[in-house]
PDB file of C-alpha atoms in Angstrom:
ATOM      1  CA  UNK A   1      80.907  93.630 144.800  1.00  0.00           C
ATOM      2  CA  UNK A   2      83.114  90.715 144.547  1.00  0.00           C
ATOM      3  CA  UNK A   3      84.519  89.840 141.233  1.00  0.00           C
ATOM      4  CA  UNK A   4      86.229  86.819 140.172  1.00  0.00           C
ATOM      5  CA  UNK A   5      88.175  86.907 136.884  1.00  0.00           C
ATOM      6  CA  UNK A   6      89.454  83.877 134.943  1.00  0.00           C
ATOM      7  CA  UNK A   7      91.729  83.500 132.063  1.00  0.00           C
ATOM      8  CA  UNK A   8      91.780  82.394 129.427  1.00  0.00           C
ATOM      9  CA  UNK A   9      88.264  81.986 128.178  1.00  0.00           C
ATOM     10  CA  UNK A  10      89.352  79.106 125.783  1.00  0.00           C
ATOM     11  CA  UNK A  11      92.382  76.981 125.600  1.00  0.00           C
ATOM     12  CA  UNK A  12      92.643  74.707 122.606  1.00  0.00           C
ATOM     13  CA  UNK A  13      95.821  72.108 123.277  1.00  0.00           C
ATOM     14  CA  UNK A  14      97.088  69.122 121.525  1.00  0.00           C
ATOM     15  CA  UNK A  15      96.699  65.746 123.609  1.00  0.00           C
ATOM     16  CA  UNK A  16     100.019  65.652 125.797  1.00  0.00           C
ATOM     17  CA  UNK A  17     100.437  69.463 126.128  1.00  0.00           C
ATOM     18  CA  UNK A  18      99.966  71.283 129.432  1.00  0.00           C
ATOM     19  CA  UNK A  19      97.319  73.481 130.233  1.00  0.00           C
ATOM     20  CA  UNK A  20      96.784  76.218 132.793  1.00  0.00           C
ATOM     21  CA  UNK A  21      93.935  78.493 134.048  1.00  0.00           C
ATOM     22  CA  UNK A  22      94.187  81.406 136.319  1.00  0.00           C
ATOM     23  CA  UNK A  23      91.760  82.814 138.729  1.00  0.00           C
ATOM     24  CA  UNK A  24      91.933  86.474 140.179  1.00  0.00           C
ATOM     25  CA  UNK A  25      89.545  87.959 142.833  1.00  0.00           C
ATOM     26  CA  UNK A  26      89.120  91.580 143.456  1.00  0.00           C
ATOM     27  CA  UNK A  27      88.839  90.809 147.069  1.00  0.00           C
ATOM     28  CA  UNK A  28      90.714  88.503 149.646  1.00  0.00           C
ATOM     29  CA  UNK A  29      89.073  85.127 149.785  1.00  0.00           C
ATOM     30  CA  UNK A  30      88.387  82.778 152.522  1.00  0.00           C
ATOM     31  CA  UNK A  31      88.869  79.812 150.180  1.00  0.00           C
ATOM     32  CA  UNK A  32      88.690  78.921 146.605  1.00  0.00           C
ATOM     33  CA  UNK A  33      87.246  76.084 144.951  1.00  0.00           C
ATOM     34  CA  UNK A  34      87.581  74.481 141.411  1.00  0.00           C
ATOM     35  CA  UNK A  35      84.732  72.724 139.636  1.00  0.00           C
ATOM     36  CA  UNK A  36      84.715  70.838 136.427  1.00  0.00           C
ATOM     37  CA  UNK A  37      81.747  70.979 133.811  1.00  0.00           C
ATOM     38  CA  UNK A  38      81.746  68.476 131.194  1.00  0.00           C
ATOM     39  CA  UNK A  39      79.810  69.463 127.848  1.00  0.00           C
ATOM     40  CA  UNK A  40      76.113  69.022 128.570  1.00  0.00           C
ATOM     41  CA  UNK A  41      76.740  68.273 132.325  1.00  0.00           C
ATOM     42  CA  UNK A  42      76.813  70.174 135.573  1.00  0.00           C
ATOM     43  CA  UNK A  43      79.593  71.573 137.620  1.00  0.00           C
ATOM     44  CA  UNK A  44      81.474  68.863 139.898  1.00  0.00           C
ATOM     45  CA  UNK A  45      83.583  69.700 142.697  1.00  0.00           C
ATOM     46  CA  UNK A  46      87.246  69.159 142.302  1.00  0.00           C
ATOM     47  CA  UNK A  47      89.148  70.585 145.198  1.00  0.00           C
ATOM     48  CA  UNK A  48      89.104  73.412 147.755  1.00  0.00           C
ATOM     49  CA  UNK A  49      92.168  75.731 148.811  1.00  0.00           C
ATOM     50  CA  UNK A  50      92.104  77.330 152.188  1.00  0.00           C
ATOM     51  CA  UNK A  51      95.626  78.434 153.164  1.00  0.00           C
ATOM     52  CA  UNK A  52      97.759  81.224 151.928  1.00  0.00           C
ATOM     53  CA  UNK A  53     100.343  79.630 149.174  1.00  0.00           C
ATOM     54  CA  UNK A  54      98.595  76.113 149.491  1.00  0.00           C
ATOM     55  CA  UNK A  55      99.251  73.828 146.676  1.00  0.00           C
ATOM     56  CA  UNK A  56      97.298  70.527 146.131  1.00  0.00           C
ATOM     57  CA  UNK A  57      97.749  67.785 143.686  1.00  0.00           C
ATOM     58  CA  UNK A  58      95.534  65.285 142.234  1.00  0.00           C
ATOM     59  CA  UNK A  59      97.100  62.959 139.797  1.00  0.00           C
ATOM     60  CA  UNK A  60      97.932  65.374 136.700  1.00  0.00           C
ATOM     61  CA  UNK A  61      96.086  68.255 138.127  1.00  0.00           C
ATOM     62  CA  UNK A  62      98.079  70.810 140.436  1.00  0.00           C
ATOM     63  CA  UNK A  63      96.060  73.455 142.306  1.00  0.00           C
ATOM     64  CA  UNK A  64      97.686  76.699 143.770  1.00  0.00           C
ATOM     65  CA  UNK A  65      96.403  79.549 146.247  1.00  0.00           C
ATOM     66  CA  UNK A  66      98.272  82.682 146.085  1.00  0.00           C
ATOM     67  CA  UNK A  67     100.149  83.961 148.873  1.00  0.00           C
ATOM     68  CA  UNK A  68      97.558  87.048 149.170  1.00  0.00           C
ATOM     69  CA  UNK A  69      94.758  84.767 148.795  1.00  0.00           C
ATOM     70  CA  UNK A  70      93.422  86.681 145.851  1.00  0.00           C
ATOM     71  CA  UNK A  71      94.642  84.265 142.946  1.00  0.00           C
ATOM     72  CA  UNK A  72      94.644  80.914 142.295  1.00  0.00           C
ATOM     73  CA  UNK A  73      95.767  78.406 139.230  1.00  0.00           C
ATOM     74  CA  UNK A  74      95.034  75.050 137.963  1.00  0.00           C
ATOM     75  CA  UNK A  75      97.665  73.300 136.016  1.00  0.00           C
ATOM     76  CA  UNK A  76      97.185  70.036 134.117  1.00  0.00           C
ATOM     77  CA  UNK A  77     100.186  68.087 133.050  1.00  0.00           C
ATOM     78  CA  UNK A  78      99.862  66.193 129.819  1.00  0.00           C
ATOM     79  CA  UNK A  79      96.373  66.548 128.838  1.00  0.00           C
ATOM     80  CA  UNK A  80      94.334  63.881 127.888  1.00  0.00           C
ATOM     81  CA  UNK A  81      90.726  63.978 125.828  1.00  0.00           C
ATOM     82  CA  UNK A  82      89.185  63.038 129.196  1.00  0.00           C
ATOM     83  CA  UNK A  83      90.284  66.496 130.594  1.00  0.00           C
ATOM     84  CA  UNK A  84      87.944  68.298 128.127  1.00  0.00           C
ATOM     85  CA  UNK A  85      85.385  70.503 129.782  1.00  0.00           C
ATOM     86  CA  UNK A  86      85.011  73.933 131.265  1.00  0.00           C
ATOM     87  CA  UNK A  87      86.858  74.476 134.613  1.00  0.00           C
ATOM     88  CA  UNK A  88      85.549  77.218 137.096  1.00  0.00           C
ATOM     89  CA  UNK A  89      86.929  78.621 140.000  1.00  0.00           C
ATOM     90  CA  UNK A  90      84.890  79.738 142.920  1.00  0.00           C
ATOM     91  CA  UNK A  91      85.794  82.256 145.574  1.00  0.00           C
ATOM     92  CA  UNK A  92      84.070  82.362 148.951  1.00  0.00           C
ATOM     93  CA  UNK A  93      84.438  85.542 151.007  1.00  0.00           C
ATOM     94  CA  UNK A  94      83.321  84.973 154.734  1.00  0.00           C
ATOM     95  CA  UNK A  95      81.412  88.179 155.031  1.00  0.00           C
ATOM     96  CA  UNK A  96      79.474  87.164 151.772  1.00  0.00           C
ATOM     97  CA  UNK A  97      78.649  83.577 152.727  1.00  0.00           C
ATOM     98  CA  UNK A  98      78.266  82.416 148.977  1.00  0.00           C
ATOM     99  CA  UNK A  99      80.756  81.610 146.166  1.00  0.00           C
ATOM    100  CA  UNK A 100      81.377  83.975 143.127  1.00  0.00           C
ATOM    101  CA  UNK A 101      82.053  81.884 140.084  1.00  0.00           C
ATOM    102  CA  UNK A 102      84.792  82.861 137.409  1.00  0.00           C
ATOM    103  CA  UNK A 103      83.775  83.104 133.932  1.00  0.00           C
ATOM    104  CA  UNK A 104      85.443  79.535 133.314  1.00  0.00           C
ATOM    105  CA  UNK A 105      88.067  78.217 130.992  1.00  0.00           C
ATOM    106  CA  UNK A 106      86.948  75.926 128.217  1.00  0.00           C
ATOM    107  CA  UNK A 107      89.535  73.336 127.395  1.00  0.00           C
ATOM    108  CA  UNK A 108      89.538  71.502 124.054  1.00  0.00           C
ATOM    109  CA  UNK A 109      91.961  68.505 123.555  1.00  0.00           C
ATOM    110  CA  UNK A 110      92.979  67.564 120.060  1.00  0.00           C
ATOM    111  CA  UNK A 111      94.038  63.775 119.988  1.00  0.00           C
TER     112      UNK A 111
ATOM    113  CA  UNK B   1      79.213  61.995 147.898  1.00  0.00           C
ATOM    114  CA  UNK B   2      75.998  63.826 148.371  1.00  0.00           C
ATOM    115  CA  UNK B   3      73.323  63.731 145.720  1.00  0.00           C
ATOM    116  CA  UNK B   4      71.114  66.690 144.440  1.00  0.00           C
ATOM    117  CA  UNK B   5      68.550  66.047 142.007  1.00  0.00           C
ATOM    118  CA  UNK B   6      66.638  68.489 139.693  1.00  0.00           C
ATOM    119  CA  UNK B   7      63.249  68.042 138.076  1.00  0.00           C
ATOM    120  CA  UNK B   8      62.297  68.257 135.126  1.00  0.00           C
ATOM    121  CA  UNK B   9      65.596  67.849 133.208  1.00  0.00           C
ATOM    122  CA  UNK B  10      64.112  69.706 130.446  1.00  0.00           C
ATOM    123  CA  UNK B  11      60.804  71.624 129.846  1.00  0.00           C
ATOM    124  CA  UNK B  12      59.436  73.507 126.843  1.00  0.00           C
ATOM    125  CA  UNK B  13      56.627  75.918 127.452  1.00  0.00           C
ATOM    126  CA  UNK B  14      54.657  78.533 125.796  1.00  0.00           C
ATOM    127  CA  UNK B  15      55.236  82.379 126.438  1.00  0.00           C
ATOM    128  CA  UNK B  16      53.026  83.530 129.393  1.00  0.00           C
ATOM    129  CA  UNK B  17      52.917  80.275 131.229  1.00  0.00           C
ATOM    130  CA  UNK B  18      54.738  79.401 134.471  1.00  0.00           C
ATOM    131  CA  UNK B  19      57.037  76.602 135.040  1.00  0.00           C
ATOM    132  CA  UNK B  20      58.272  75.100 138.309  1.00  0.00           C
ATOM    133  CA  UNK B  21      61.663  73.572 138.838  1.00  0.00           C
ATOM    134  CA  UNK B  22      62.240  71.099 141.672  1.00  0.00           C
ATOM    135  CA  UNK B  23      65.651  70.838 143.344  1.00  0.00           C
ATOM    136  CA  UNK B  24      66.199  68.057 146.019  1.00  0.00           C
ATOM    137  CA  UNK B  25      68.898  66.819 148.237  1.00  0.00           C
ATOM    138  CA  UNK B  26      68.519  62.898 148.266  1.00  0.00           C
ATOM    139  CA  UNK B  27      70.992  61.970 150.896  1.00  0.00           C
ATOM    140  CA  UNK B  28      71.291  64.993 153.130  1.00  0.00           C
ATOM    141  CA  UNK B  29      69.483  68.093 154.424  1.00  0.00           C
ATOM    142  CA  UNK B  30      69.938  71.437 153.104  1.00  0.00           C
ATOM    143  CA  UNK B  31      68.922  74.721 154.945  1.00  0.00           C
ATOM    144  CA  UNK B  32      70.425  76.751 152.134  1.00  0.00           C
ATOM    145  CA  UNK B  33      70.234  76.091 148.218  1.00  0.00           C
ATOM    146  CA  UNK B  34      71.343  78.334 145.695  1.00  0.00           C
ATOM    147  CA  UNK B  35      69.559  78.746 142.156  1.00  0.00           C
ATOM    148  CA  UNK B  36      72.023  79.674 139.267  1.00  0.00           C
ATOM    149  CA  UNK B  37      71.434  80.520 135.743  1.00  0.00           C
ATOM    150  CA  UNK B  38      73.603  79.564 133.134  1.00  0.00           C
ATOM    151  CA  UNK B  39      73.795  80.984 129.280  1.00  0.00           C
ATOM    152  CA  UNK B  40      75.632  78.681 126.547  1.00  0.00           C
ATOM    153  CA  UNK B  41      79.288  79.025 127.023  1.00  0.00           C
ATOM    154  CA  UNK B  42      79.063  81.449 129.970  1.00  0.00           C
ATOM    155  CA  UNK B  43      79.436  81.131 133.614  1.00  0.00           C
ATOM    156  CA  UNK B  44      76.970  80.414 136.402  1.00  0.00           C
ATOM    157  CA  UNK B  45      75.090  83.539 137.540  1.00  0.00           C
ATOM    158  CA  UNK B  46      73.740  83.387 141.079  1.00  0.00           C
ATOM    159  CA  UNK B  47      69.956  84.158 141.126  1.00  0.00           C
ATOM    160  CA  UNK B  48      69.068  83.668 144.854  1.00  0.00           C
ATOM    161  CA  UNK B  49      69.780  81.911 147.918  1.00  0.00           C
ATOM    162  CA  UNK B  50      67.061  79.665 148.985  1.00  0.00           C
ATOM    163  CA  UNK B  51      66.659  79.423 152.819  1.00  0.00           C
ATOM    164  CA  UNK B  52      64.391  76.940 154.507  1.00  0.00           C
ATOM    165  CA  UNK B  53      61.619  78.409 156.477  1.00  0.00           C
ATOM    166  CA  UNK B  54      62.148  81.830 155.481  1.00  0.00           C
ATOM    167  CA  UNK B  55      62.350  84.239 152.348  1.00  0.00           C
ATOM    168  CA  UNK B  56      64.870  83.833 149.764  1.00  0.00           C
ATOM    169  CA  UNK B  57      67.712  86.431 149.347  1.00  0.00           C
ATOM    170  CA  UNK B  58      67.924  87.367 145.593  1.00  0.00           C
ATOM    171  CA  UNK B  59      70.704  88.782 143.891  1.00  0.00           C
ATOM    172  CA  UNK B  60      70.825  92.402 142.371  1.00  0.00           C
ATOM    173  CA  UNK B  61      68.891  92.501 139.233  1.00  0.00           C
ATOM    174  CA  UNK B  62      66.942  89.258 139.695  1.00  0.00           C
ATOM    175  CA  UNK B  63      63.134  90.105 139.837  1.00  0.00           C
ATOM    176  CA  UNK B  64      61.994  88.351 142.842  1.00  0.00           C
ATOM    177  CA  UNK B  65      58.111  88.197 141.639  1.00  0.00           C
ATOM    178  CA  UNK B  66      59.229  86.682 138.464  1.00  0.00           C
ATOM    179  CA  UNK B  67      61.508  84.014 139.688  1.00  0.00           C
ATOM    180  CA  UNK B  68      59.553  82.704 142.784  1.00  0.00           C
ATOM    181  CA  UNK B  69      61.466  80.551 145.377  1.00  0.00           C
ATOM    182  CA  UNK B  70      60.040  78.307 148.083  1.00  0.00           C
ATOM    183  CA  UNK B  71      62.150  76.129 150.298  1.00  0.00           C
ATOM    184  CA  UNK B  72      59.583  74.213 152.456  1.00  0.00           C
ATOM    185  CA  UNK B  73      61.467  71.468 153.712  1.00  0.00           C
ATOM    186  CA  UNK B  74      65.081  70.687 154.367  1.00  0.00           C
ATOM    187  CA  UNK B  75      65.419  68.690 151.174  1.00  0.00           C
ATOM    188  CA  UNK B  76      63.489  70.487 148.635  1.00  0.00           C
ATOM    189  CA  UNK B  77      63.382  74.016 146.908  1.00  0.00           C
ATOM    190  CA  UNK B  78      61.379  74.840 144.077  1.00  0.00           C
ATOM    191  CA  UNK B  79      61.903  77.785 141.551  1.00  0.00           C
ATOM    192  CA  UNK B  80      58.963  78.951 139.569  1.00  0.00           C
ATOM    193  CA  UNK B  81      59.447  81.091 136.307  1.00  0.00           C
ATOM    194  CA  UNK B  82      56.236  83.012 136.137  1.00  0.00           C
ATOM    195  CA  UNK B  83      54.695  84.433 132.934  1.00  0.00           C
ATOM    196  CA  UNK B  84      57.637  83.019 131.191  1.00  0.00           C
ATOM    197  CA  UNK B  85      59.257  84.729 128.011  1.00  0.00           C
ATOM    198  CA  UNK B  86      61.750  83.538 125.563  1.00  0.00           C
ATOM    199  CA  UNK B  87      64.422  85.466 127.188  1.00  0.00           C
ATOM    200  CA  UNK B  88      63.977  83.416 130.205  1.00  0.00           C
ATOM    201  CA  UNK B  89      65.074  80.431 128.153  1.00  0.00           C
ATOM    202  CA  UNK B  90      68.240  79.179 129.833  1.00  0.00           C
ATOM    203  CA  UNK B  91      69.885  76.420 131.863  1.00  0.00           C
ATOM    204  CA  UNK B  92      68.877  76.712 135.594  1.00  0.00           C
ATOM    205  CA  UNK B  93      71.032  74.745 138.182  1.00  0.00           C
ATOM    206  CA  UNK B  94      70.452  74.499 141.728  1.00  0.00           C
ATOM    207  CA  UNK B  95      73.251  73.555 144.492  1.00  0.00           C
ATOM    208  CA  UNK B  96      73.299  72.776 148.039  1.00  0.00           C
ATOM    209  CA  UNK B  97      76.253  73.375 150.311  1.00  0.00           C
ATOM    210  CA  UNK B  98      77.877  70.608 152.046  1.00  0.00           C
ATOM    211  CA  UNK B  99      76.987  70.502 155.985  1.00  0.00           C
ATOM    212  CA  UNK B 100      80.778  70.981 156.972  1.00  0.00           C
ATOM    213  CA  UNK B 101      82.665  74.137 156.809  1.00  0.00           C
ATOM    214  CA  UNK B 102      84.302  73.589 153.569  1.00  0.00           C
ATOM    215  CA  UNK B 103      81.096  75.325 151.701  1.00  0.00           C
ATOM    216  CA  UNK B 104      81.696  72.560 149.030  1.00  0.00           C
ATOM    217  CA  UNK B 105      78.425  72.886 146.580  1.00  0.00           C
ATOM    218  CA  UNK B 106      76.613  69.853 145.320  1.00  0.00           C
ATOM    219  CA  UNK B 107      75.106  70.688 141.883  1.00  0.00           C
ATOM    220  CA  UNK B 108      71.889  69.159 140.646  1.00  0.00           C
ATOM    221  CA  UNK B 109      71.982  68.055 136.935  1.00  0.00           C
ATOM    222  CA  UNK B 110      70.281  71.283 135.885  1.00  0.00           C
ATOM    223  CA  UNK B 111      66.911  72.084 133.911  1.00  0.00           C
ATOM    224  CA  UNK B 112      66.932  73.146 130.399  1.00  0.00           C
ATOM    225  CA  UNK B 113      63.991  75.716 129.940  1.00  0.00           C
ATOM    226  CA  UNK B 114      62.953  76.678 126.627  1.00  0.00           C
ATOM    227  CA  UNK B 115      60.206  79.224 126.143  1.00  0.00           C
ATOM    228  CA  UNK B 116      58.598  79.510 122.666  1.00  0.00           C
TER     229      UNK B 116
END
């Protein structure tokens, strides 16, 4: 079945440093979504990418969808302590009709 | 945005008893809801897809007789963990997709189940 792999599993950064998490799918995706889960909380939708090569920005966050629609990345510029949490990608294939979540990348930020 | 609630937020039960968890879409209708299980520091594992008015679709390896799902209305899905055992202790989260084509999922706050 479809697999979605995410790396790294953990990332510890100093406040102000940049952070990137990568997501790779074993199959071509219809779209990819990114979620953030704060410690003790539930996943919250951040963004969806649909087009091949698409790049979207949300303030300090930059999301990319690969040309082959099999990989994606989330980059945070100048991390802040409020960025702490686990970031999940979720890939959707049309025929599956449901999303497969990556394992998540847990970000900790040292002030 | 759309809101999904879950009840209870946490529950402790004795081994062998059954526990029912409710998932409600508060301001929108959801013909489909998803039930996930999440272990500490791990990803969300899809257990089943709940379909309003029909049987749930279970993922491979999930026992349908142990995890009973009922989606009786367009705003309510329930997950019943039957004859719970300590290994069923986990964080259970439901989600409902948006009504648009984006399939954005709105997650409930989750239910922490502890089986003693």
